[in-house]
XYZ file of C-alpha atoms in Angstrom:
697
model
C 116.155 107.135 135.807
C 113.390 109.011 137.584
C 114.174 112.743 138.943
C 113.404 111.297 142.721
C 115.958 108.620 142.158
C 118.506 111.234 140.512
C 117.964 113.381 143.790
C 118.286 110.085 146.257
C 121.658 109.377 144.233
C 123.041 112.583 144.802
C 122.368 112.326 148.532
C 124.259 109.157 148.359
C 127.493 110.895 147.111
C 129.975 109.160 149.134
C 128.654 105.758 148.060
C 131.145 102.938 147.500
C 129.356 101.576 144.540
C 129.381 97.661 144.249
C 129.867 96.805 140.666
C 128.061 93.928 139.051
C 130.932 92.175 136.823
C 129.410 89.915 134.275
C 131.385 87.025 132.438
C 130.150 83.990 130.856
C 131.035 80.663 132.038
C 130.482 77.224 130.401
C 128.620 74.983 132.744
C 129.463 71.454 132.855
C 127.637 68.342 131.641
C 126.703 70.420 128.253
C 124.237 72.369 130.295
C 125.116 75.426 128.205
C 126.316 78.787 129.092
C 125.567 80.919 132.265
C 126.107 84.582 133.062
C 127.973 84.910 136.260
C 127.529 88.316 138.004
C 130.099 89.208 140.756
C 129.204 91.802 143.315
C 132.309 93.623 143.817
C 132.913 96.989 145.128
C 136.784 96.985 144.265
C 137.807 96.745 147.952
C 138.980 93.768 150.205
C 136.595 92.090 152.691
C 136.981 94.860 155.408
C 134.743 97.020 153.312
C 131.903 94.678 152.323
C 129.672 95.112 149.344
C 126.681 97.299 149.830
C 123.635 98.473 147.797
C 123.107 102.360 147.224
C 121.405 103.732 144.235
C 124.639 103.325 142.114
C 125.131 99.579 143.293
C 121.482 99.119 142.402
C 121.629 100.321 139.009
C 125.016 98.698 138.173
C 123.224 95.273 139.114
C 120.181 96.401 137.013
C 122.313 96.970 133.998
C 123.953 93.563 134.292
C 120.521 91.797 134.755
C 119.223 93.679 131.727
C 122.135 92.760 129.639
C 121.448 89.174 130.724
C 117.998 89.354 129.813
C 118.517 90.713 126.315
C 120.366 87.483 125.389
C 118.905 84.347 123.830
C 122.059 82.243 124.153
C 122.221 81.410 127.853
C 121.044 78.979 130.012
C 120.969 80.411 133.767
C 122.161 83.575 135.503
C 124.209 83.068 138.675
C 125.223 85.967 141.292
C 128.097 85.695 143.808
C 130.436 88.057 145.624
C 133.766 88.989 146.117
C 136.089 86.821 148.264
C 134.604 86.367 151.686
C 131.552 88.705 151.175
C 128.460 88.123 149.235
C 126.742 91.444 150.061
C 125.715 93.076 153.465
C 122.808 94.994 152.541
C 121.897 98.841 151.894
C 124.454 101.560 151.899
C 123.020 103.302 155.036
C 125.476 106.332 154.749
C 122.961 108.470 152.568
C 119.881 107.448 154.525
C 120.044 110.258 157.198
C 120.301 112.726 154.205
C 117.148 111.859 152.485
C 114.711 114.572 152.893
C 111.296 113.376 151.680
C 109.121 110.420 151.935
C 109.075 110.205 148.304
C 112.871 109.781 148.164
C 112.715 107.274 150.794
C 109.913 105.440 148.904
C 111.899 105.379 145.765
C 115.232 103.849 147.289
C 112.552 100.958 148.480
C 110.966 100.708 145.019
C 114.344 100.840 143.290
C 115.521 97.714 145.016
C 112.447 95.814 144.262
C 112.410 96.783 140.623
C 115.929 95.407 140.153
C 116.030 92.267 142.394
C 112.687 91.007 141.397
C 114.029 90.766 137.908
C 116.283 87.847 139.145
C 113.008 85.937 139.746
C 111.396 86.970 136.581
C 113.973 86.029 133.960
C 113.117 83.311 131.302
C 116.031 81.315 132.638
C 116.716 79.938 136.137
C 118.726 82.315 138.396
C 121.141 81.135 141.079
C 122.578 82.920 144.110
C 125.767 81.478 145.044
C 126.220 82.814 148.856
C 130.113 82.456 149.178
C 130.260 84.722 152.169
C 128.730 86.928 154.591
C 125.139 87.974 153.571
C 123.089 90.525 155.404
C 119.942 92.622 154.584
C 119.732 93.299 150.990
C 122.394 90.698 150.196
C 120.239 88.061 151.666
C 117.142 89.546 149.744
C 119.153 89.337 146.593
C 119.512 85.737 147.107
C 115.766 85.300 147.966
C 114.789 86.842 144.614
C 116.653 83.949 142.768
C 115.271 80.604 141.769
C 117.825 78.651 143.740
C 120.453 79.284 146.359
C 123.762 77.544 147.277
C 125.474 78.519 150.445
C 129.178 77.872 151.737
C 129.612 76.161 154.871
C 132.295 79.014 155.462
C 129.546 81.685 155.637
C 130.191 83.327 159.057
C 127.205 85.481 159.096
C 123.505 85.625 157.524
C 120.877 87.800 158.769
C 118.211 90.220 158.368
C 119.264 92.790 160.867
C 116.887 95.572 159.584
C 114.393 95.608 162.902
C 117.794 95.780 165.063
C 118.267 99.255 163.280
C 114.695 100.588 162.983
C 113.620 99.326 159.703
C 112.134 96.214 158.011
C 113.578 93.961 155.389
C 112.160 96.142 152.532
C 113.509 94.590 149.322
C 111.561 91.295 149.682
C 112.518 89.830 152.835
C 109.246 89.898 154.761
C 107.225 88.524 151.499
C 109.807 85.872 150.070
C 111.164 84.273 153.094
C 108.044 83.222 154.781
C 106.772 81.937 151.659
C 109.937 79.924 151.451
C 110.390 78.316 154.779
C 107.172 79.112 156.711
C 106.420 82.217 158.781
C 107.627 80.612 162.141
C 111.022 80.167 160.958
C 111.111 83.283 158.900
C 109.958 85.483 161.934
C 113.236 84.061 163.807
C 115.354 85.692 161.117
C 113.327 88.555 160.573
C 112.549 89.607 164.340
C 113.837 87.280 166.928
C 117.548 87.143 165.776
C 117.919 91.090 165.373
C 116.238 91.540 168.798
C 118.692 89.078 170.414
C 121.741 91.467 169.909
C 121.692 90.974 166.159
C 122.280 87.164 166.026
C 123.441 85.981 162.905
C 123.420 82.284 161.525
C 126.169 80.546 159.729
C 126.013 78.774 156.159
C 125.137 74.987 157.681
C 122.324 76.521 159.271
C 121.082 78.440 156.359
C 120.955 75.230 154.508
C 119.308 73.206 157.506
C 116.525 75.855 157.584
C 115.689 75.405 153.971
C 116.842 78.968 152.899
C 119.675 77.360 150.489
C 119.038 74.372 148.479
C 122.647 73.142 148.655
C 125.845 73.436 150.870
C 129.252 73.200 149.831
C 132.704 73.485 151.117
C 134.424 77.042 150.637
C 137.524 75.715 148.700
C 135.863 74.962 145.499
C 132.502 76.567 146.549
C 132.005 78.401 143.034
C 132.841 75.563 140.921
C 130.871 73.051 142.881
C 128.010 75.461 142.933
C 127.948 75.624 139.301
C 127.956 72.009 138.679
C 125.151 71.680 140.856
C 123.494 74.284 138.924
C 124.274 72.584 135.637
C 122.553 69.510 136.933
C 119.404 71.761 137.814
C 119.347 73.206 134.187
C 119.429 69.869 132.806
C 116.865 68.450 135.135
C 119.293 65.821 136.527
C 118.503 67.519 139.928
C 114.947 68.471 140.975
C 114.760 70.620 144.022
C 112.027 69.952 146.142
C 110.775 72.137 148.966
C 108.482 71.346 151.737
C 105.054 72.900 151.272
C 104.793 75.969 153.533
C 101.589 75.727 155.633
C 99.635 78.881 155.301
C 96.958 77.739 157.804
C 97.073 77.847 161.396
C 100.652 77.345 161.719
C 101.154 80.841 160.164
C 98.670 82.497 162.383
C 100.128 80.880 165.403
C 103.672 82.116 164.358
C 102.590 85.609 163.874
C 100.550 85.574 167.093
C 103.311 84.549 169.105
C 105.736 87.075 167.560
C 103.166 89.670 168.301
C 102.907 88.454 171.964
C 106.728 88.223 172.526
C 107.226 91.611 171.058
C 104.659 93.338 173.374
C 106.618 91.557 176.249
C 110.034 92.750 175.256
C 109.116 96.289 173.827
C 105.745 97.222 175.206
C 105.212 99.159 171.702
C 108.347 101.148 172.223
C 109.862 100.263 168.729
C 107.705 100.287 165.792
C 110.001 98.538 163.208
C 109.728 94.906 164.638
C 105.929 95.361 164.940
C 105.831 96.496 161.356
C 107.875 93.485 160.229
C 105.622 91.009 161.926
C 102.458 92.609 160.292
C 104.231 92.502 156.879
C 104.819 88.739 157.502
C 101.263 88.220 158.606
C 99.869 89.729 155.302
C 102.468 88.259 152.924
C 100.406 84.767 152.926
C 97.522 86.481 151.190
C 99.137 89.160 149.112
C 100.412 89.032 145.633
C 104.040 89.604 144.833
C 103.265 93.300 143.548
C 101.188 93.913 146.796
C 103.747 92.526 149.038
C 106.318 94.553 147.675
C 104.278 97.685 147.568
C 103.677 97.330 151.243
C 107.410 96.719 152.125
C 107.957 99.981 150.029
C 105.579 101.920 152.098
C 106.872 100.492 155.404
C 110.394 101.134 154.554
C 109.759 104.940 153.576
C 107.718 105.364 156.699
C 110.308 104.158 158.775
C 113.153 105.908 157.029
C 111.544 109.178 158.038
C 110.900 108.395 161.572
C 112.999 108.913 164.692
C 113.595 104.964 165.342
C 115.956 104.660 162.267
C 117.942 107.865 163.231
C 118.423 106.601 166.574
C 119.362 103.046 165.568
C 121.868 104.541 162.937
C 123.238 106.322 166.002
C 123.730 103.451 168.090
C 124.964 101.058 165.049
C 127.550 103.865 164.493
C 128.741 103.883 168.035
C 129.232 99.963 167.886
C 130.630 99.926 164.629
C 132.969 102.870 164.675
C 133.615 104.598 168.308
C 133.731 100.791 169.955
C 136.640 100.133 167.494
C 138.486 103.254 168.427
C 138.017 103.885 172.109
C 138.344 107.681 173.142
C 141.399 108.015 175.182
C 143.036 104.678 174.371
C 146.914 105.128 174.438
C 149.061 104.210 171.616
C 148.940 100.325 171.242
C 152.613 100.133 170.714
C 153.029 100.876 174.711
C 151.159 97.701 175.297
C 153.066 94.900 177.126
C 152.885 91.249 175.564
C 150.755 89.079 177.808
C 151.737 85.335 177.725
C 150.175 84.192 181.049
C 147.161 85.301 182.864
C 146.129 84.829 186.662
C 142.627 85.154 187.941
C 142.103 85.428 191.644
C 139.106 83.767 192.761
C 137.259 80.615 191.858
C 133.546 81.750 191.884
C 131.150 82.062 188.825
C 132.539 85.441 187.602
C 136.140 84.170 187.934
C 135.292 81.055 185.978
C 133.841 83.068 183.052
C 136.747 85.270 183.087
C 139.199 82.226 183.068
C 137.279 80.554 179.919
C 137.228 84.082 178.083
C 141.055 84.776 178.544
C 142.091 81.159 177.584
C 139.542 81.159 174.495
C 140.670 84.551 173.309
C 144.300 85.008 174.349
C 145.208 81.244 173.842
C 147.530 81.495 177.038
C 147.813 79.682 180.000
C 145.336 80.869 182.641
C 145.902 79.972 186.472
C 142.887 80.235 188.978
C 143.567 80.832 192.509
C 141.622 80.374 195.678
C 142.258 79.680 199.392
C 139.742 76.653 199.464
C 140.532 73.432 197.593
C 136.829 72.451 197.045
C 135.994 75.936 195.801
C 139.033 75.870 193.272
C 138.346 72.597 192.067
C 134.728 73.598 191.522
C 135.903 76.624 189.683
C 138.237 74.666 187.070
C 135.578 72.099 186.660
C 133.012 74.975 185.638
C 135.413 76.156 183.063
C 136.169 72.739 181.656
C 132.365 71.900 181.815
C 131.726 75.022 179.746
C 134.365 73.891 177.198
C 132.622 70.550 176.854
C 129.358 72.633 176.069
C 131.018 74.439 173.439
C 132.098 71.179 172.106
C 128.625 69.866 172.233
C 127.356 72.675 170.154
C 129.836 72.360 167.466
C 131.460 75.670 168.519
C 134.968 74.063 168.849
C 136.378 70.719 167.740
C 137.851 68.123 170.082
C 141.417 69.147 169.700
C 140.496 72.772 170.682
C 138.402 71.588 173.630
C 141.502 69.689 174.889
C 143.693 72.494 174.490
C 141.334 74.900 176.309
C 141.062 72.335 179.168
C 144.880 72.210 179.468
C 145.240 75.906 179.424
C 142.906 76.515 182.445
C 144.567 75.241 185.692
C 144.334 76.027 189.521
C 146.558 76.935 192.303
C 146.088 77.276 195.950
C 148.858 79.642 196.242
C 149.648 82.860 194.484
C 153.374 81.803 193.663
C 151.702 80.332 190.435
C 151.281 84.086 189.290
C 155.099 84.633 189.375
C 155.510 84.475 185.591
C 152.152 86.107 184.670
C 151.833 89.187 182.890
C 148.181 90.014 183.614
C 146.428 89.067 187.053
C 142.811 90.146 187.672
C 140.914 89.886 190.794
C 137.210 88.554 191.099
C 136.976 88.408 194.772
C 134.454 89.639 197.434
C 133.412 93.153 196.717
C 135.187 94.834 199.879
C 138.006 97.287 199.665
C 140.134 95.728 202.458
C 139.988 92.342 200.822
C 140.933 93.679 197.473
C 143.992 95.698 198.911
C 145.042 92.395 200.758
C 144.836 90.458 197.381
C 146.789 92.855 195.427
C 149.443 93.276 198.423
C 149.864 89.409 198.143
C 150.173 89.655 194.244
C 152.632 92.388 194.497
C 154.906 90.103 196.348
C 155.049 87.415 193.841
C 154.473 89.146 190.201
C 157.212 91.139 188.391
C 156.915 95.144 188.646
C 155.825 95.340 185.019
C 152.921 92.666 185.480
C 149.454 94.440 184.946
C 147.076 93.930 187.983
C 143.386 94.418 187.151
C 140.388 94.671 189.406
C 136.756 93.700 188.209
C 135.349 95.955 190.911
C 131.933 97.296 189.865
C 132.031 100.261 192.139
C 134.994 100.603 194.461
C 137.854 103.049 193.793
C 140.803 101.739 191.816
C 143.027 104.605 193.235
C 142.376 103.541 196.859
C 142.770 99.927 195.861
C 146.273 100.706 194.596
C 147.231 103.140 197.274
C 149.449 100.857 199.323
C 151.536 99.249 196.696
C 155.022 99.957 195.425
C 153.921 99.964 191.922
C 150.232 101.640 191.905
C 150.815 102.753 188.272
C 150.401 99.078 186.992
C 146.852 98.992 188.541
C 143.688 99.394 186.118
C 139.878 98.725 186.707
C 138.890 96.014 184.035
C 135.135 95.759 184.968
C 133.156 93.205 182.955
C 129.350 92.697 182.696
C 127.365 89.447 183.624
C 126.942 87.295 181.646
C 130.537 87.862 180.526
C 130.197 85.758 177.167
C 127.253 87.792 176.070
C 127.623 91.584 177.223
C 130.320 93.255 175.230
C 131.267 96.056 177.552
C 134.223 96.491 179.611
C 134.690 99.483 181.453
C 138.367 100.256 181.436
C 139.250 102.575 184.706
C 142.219 104.637 185.089
C 143.415 105.304 188.618
C 145.130 108.292 189.556
C 148.735 106.476 189.157
C 147.752 104.251 186.322
C 150.503 104.800 183.725
C 150.141 104.727 179.836
C 151.817 101.228 179.531
C 149.480 99.378 181.889
C 146.525 101.236 180.173
C 147.484 100.314 176.657
C 147.934 96.833 177.622
C 144.334 96.970 179.179
C 142.868 98.123 175.887
C 145.147 95.700 173.843
C 144.030 92.809 175.875
C 140.271 93.951 175.815
C 140.385 94.044 171.881
C 141.954 90.508 171.849
C 139.068 89.358 174.206
C 136.629 90.920 171.619
C 135.022 93.310 174.085
C 133.673 96.808 173.690
C 136.110 99.088 175.729
C 135.098 102.526 177.463
C 137.814 104.658 179.191
C 136.190 105.641 182.440
C 137.663 107.994 185.078
C 137.863 106.302 188.698
C 134.566 107.621 190.016
C 132.186 105.599 192.213
C 130.498 102.972 190.038
C 131.996 104.162 186.982
C 129.160 104.438 184.138
C 126.689 101.844 183.823
C 126.226 100.817 187.471
C 126.044 104.578 188.643
C 123.314 105.024 186.181
C 121.399 101.944 186.774
C 121.433 102.177 190.549
C 119.910 105.685 190.288
C 117.371 104.407 187.818
C 116.438 101.436 190.071
C 116.557 103.820 193.107
C 113.951 105.874 191.631
C 111.565 103.003 191.367
C 112.227 101.431 194.744
C 111.652 105.161 196.164
C 108.163 105.321 194.363
C 107.370 101.831 196.010
C 108.627 103.043 199.558
C 106.124 106.104 199.067
C 103.124 104.012 198.439
C 103.187 102.967 194.775
C 102.419 99.083 194.266
C 105.513 97.623 193.404
C 104.021 96.085 190.068
C 103.033 99.408 188.900
C 106.076 101.229 189.632
C 108.179 98.224 187.892
C 105.832 98.814 184.954
C 106.312 102.368 184.582
C 109.467 102.390 182.601
C 107.896 99.745 180.121
C 107.525 102.697 177.248
C 111.414 102.476 177.238
C 111.416 99.093 175.783
C 114.295 97.956 178.156
C 115.451 94.311 178.007
C 114.376 93.811 181.510
C 112.420 95.853 183.995
C 114.057 97.434 186.982
C 113.032 94.641 189.513
C 114.008 91.864 187.239
C 117.260 93.670 186.750
C 117.468 94.019 190.492
C 116.944 90.181 190.705
C 119.583 89.640 187.887
C 122.180 91.589 189.921
C 121.211 90.475 193.164
C 119.845 92.235 196.035
C 123.189 92.172 198.156
C 125.261 93.516 195.254
C 122.683 96.201 194.270
C 122.657 97.283 198.059
C 126.410 97.367 198.285
C 126.646 99.699 195.112
C 124.136 101.828 196.151
C 125.648 102.349 199.655
C 128.967 103.045 197.815
C 127.169 105.885 195.717
C 125.338 107.115 198.865
C 128.683 107.728 200.590
C 129.996 109.573 197.501
C 126.845 111.725 196.648
C 124.430 111.586 199.603
C 122.089 114.281 198.011
C 121.455 112.430 194.942
C 121.676 108.639 195.981
C 119.518 107.207 198.721
C 119.949 103.931 200.295
C 116.583 101.875 200.079
C 115.466 100.874 203.619
C 113.458 98.399 201.843
C 116.413 96.628 199.803
C 118.383 96.536 203.021
C 115.740 94.516 204.827
C 115.233 92.368 201.710
C 119.068 91.563 202.021
C 118.886 91.159 205.928
C 116.122 88.520 205.328
C 118.570 86.589 203.163
C 116.499 86.991 199.987
C 118.182 86.355 196.908
C 115.449 86.633 194.434
C 112.683 89.241 193.952
C 110.307 87.385 191.867
C 108.697 83.805 192.973
C 109.069 81.091 190.451
C 105.769 82.026 188.532
C 107.291 85.499 187.963
C 105.078 87.094 190.475
C 106.800 89.378 193.165
C 107.820 87.264 196.126
C 104.983 88.128 198.718
C 107.736 88.532 201.553
C 109.792 90.883 199.485
C 106.707 92.922 198.292
C 106.028 93.392 202.147
C 109.591 94.360 202.899
C 109.925 97.032 199.875
C 106.429 98.704 200.251
C 105.338 101.520 202.485
C 104.117 104.924 202.339
C 100.653 106.281 201.456
C 101.675 108.549 198.439
C 101.450 106.572 195.340
C 102.707 107.896 192.097
C 101.243 107.615 188.514
C 103.321 105.502 186.203
C 103.891 108.300 183.942
C 104.999 110.388 186.875
C 107.623 107.639 187.863
C 109.008 107.470 184.336
C 109.613 111.240 184.203
C 111.364 111.286 187.566
C 113.552 108.547 186.454
C 114.411 110.298 183.319
C 114.902 113.448 184.980
C 117.451 112.051 187.390
C 119.275 110.424 184.517
C 119.614 113.501 182.747
C 120.935 115.128 185.684
C 123.456 112.646 186.656
C 124.707 112.310 183.030
C 125.406 115.933 182.659
C 127.323 116.047 186.280
C 129.414 112.873 184.861
C 130.219 114.654 181.635
C 131.136 117.622 183.694
C 133.503 115.475 185.975
C 134.971 114.046 183.171
C 133.972 110.426 183.889
C 133.884 109.642 180.229
C 134.769 111.825 177.187
C 131.533 112.523 175.539
C 127.840 111.692 175.670
C 128.464 109.042 172.970
C 130.352 107.152 175.535
C 127.551 106.979 178.028
C 125.442 105.760 175.114
C 127.836 103.129 174.277
C 128.120 101.921 177.924
C 124.408 101.385 178.384
C 123.898 99.664 174.947
C 126.681 97.354 175.418
C 126.742 96.773 179.250
C 123.137 97.133 179.970
C 121.210 96.073 176.715
C 119.923 99.517 176.227
C 117.696 99.325 173.213
C 118.988 100.282 169.654
C 115.621 101.811 168.974
C 116.159 104.589 171.554
C 119.843 105.470 170.166
C 121.041 105.407 173.650
C 120.105 107.336 176.566
C 121.259 110.723 175.874
C 119.514 111.305 172.263
C 116.517 109.896 174.083
C 116.449 112.460 176.587
C 117.217 115.014 174.131
C 114.153 113.906 172.077
C 111.793 113.940 174.680
C 112.925 117.167 175.789
C 114.062 115.987 179.295
C 117.812 117.330 178.664
C 116.667 120.645 178.045
C 114.014 120.598 180.899
C 116.538 119.525 183.529
C 119.883 121.040 182.084
C 118.589 124.035 179.920
C 120.418 122.465 176.894
C 120.465 119.080 175.193
C 123.407 116.559 174.928
C 123.651 116.716 171.339
C 123.732 119.987 169.347
C 121.181 120.211 166.740
C 118.968 117.729 168.588
C 115.405 117.936 167.617
C 112.963 120.118 169.963
C 110.499 118.058 171.807
C 106.886 118.842 170.527
């Protein structure tokens, strides 16, 4: 073992080593003996198999032992129950001190995994459970692959974190299934909130050669492998188009990346270039290029930011700061939803699916109510059509969601959430009507995006059971749930809110009852700086483009269109009333709403000429860089104020909110590390948000 590897291994001192346990199995049909290597770190499925230096060396030892034998017909690799392997052990990555150490980790993975594709006997990957990153790459190095139909997640998430698939993924996968499909796995899926595919799709895409059911997966896989060894089965794979189709796929990926990230994140771009060159490189050249890319990225800022963001989503999101003891939570056996609009329909479907309890929607208008229930039933039919649920589940879900014109239907509900028009008087009236029919212990939740929860509950006999429960649109996509504690909200109500959120599979952050809470407060400020620049004389297109270096999922004006001008105006008015010195109300936006405009862009994605005229003005245009700087400075100041006010517990909660609620890119690590990294925190507040943050150069 080289000195560099020894040094790297020391830095991975906390590695939970994935062992490679070998045993001989007799293949059926007289095919001979196979060595079956089981990857197992000694823990259950809640601690998946990963590969650090220790795990790689353990697998190397097992492969070398098999290579030394002359009495075997095949080698197969599988995982422990429910888990194949989920990639590299990331715990030691931040501790790597030199480019050479990072390069050695990449090369070690290649040196070990490639042996599976270079043995004298055929090798089989039996993908029995979740496979990600390096786990996928282990399988790609094998001669053949089988996959279980029960595999819940298969992905190459590296670009999501700020890396590339560096142990063979960018070279082997496109040469197996073609550049277009490979780039979906390597780039598209990671950037689509780290999308994964399931076992059946792995087979459909041609990554796996055979698909078997989970119950007897290993046995059936070995039977299949025996037939391959004997020559009874010949695996035929479609020839990969290495001509125009390859070029087209790469060029499309480049174009889409530029449109999404504007050069802000190097890892996805590097991954695309590795795929582009994989067509003409030898195996040695392809692997060497991956080693180099991996080392470069490991030593860069993007990975550090990505790991920070990943840690937020994996750890802090699961243990929300300030959440009460879950033992205090009340049982929820029935849910009420006040309203029957689009948001209410999304909420009704989510509660029914995740809690599996009756959900009653309420509205005063029969036509609107019927449309709301019909929307939910229609969405259930879509889930059925996509194979996400079966017929029995679809019928059950439809049966769970009903409508009522009176709130008496909520008499036995344990949790009622309102999703009505964003006006304090209306919401107070709704809560007063609810209190007249529900039990004193029933939780009353509001989906308000900006109004005071305390004020909303102020006229009630039991204000202690009112809690803010702010979802983000679309509800099924964005994971954030801002849970807002009013001045009177008690521990039991808050605990119930967090328990329900967990069952809904949402990422919860506890927020103080402050205007617009976290996400809308910061996004309104952000959009407000762009609109101010436009009103001062900057071309709207230039102002909108100014923040492109951040690589946000959408531009400020596109976000304004998604939110809706009327809603955005209402939130800005709420914030202006609370903080008139920092939040302005855009006269142009008010004119857009007055004109009845609901969209900012025309169908051809150019700014609507009438909207452009309404929001433009002034004769003092700003440079794009100056607009970005003023927006970042405003964010840095506001975040410091919010932390001083105790709106959330720590900067990490601000980052978690923007990542989970606004799609803030992982490659930034969230807003506070980014502001530290570029020196804005120090310039505005005199100190960084995170101790030990690197100084801007």
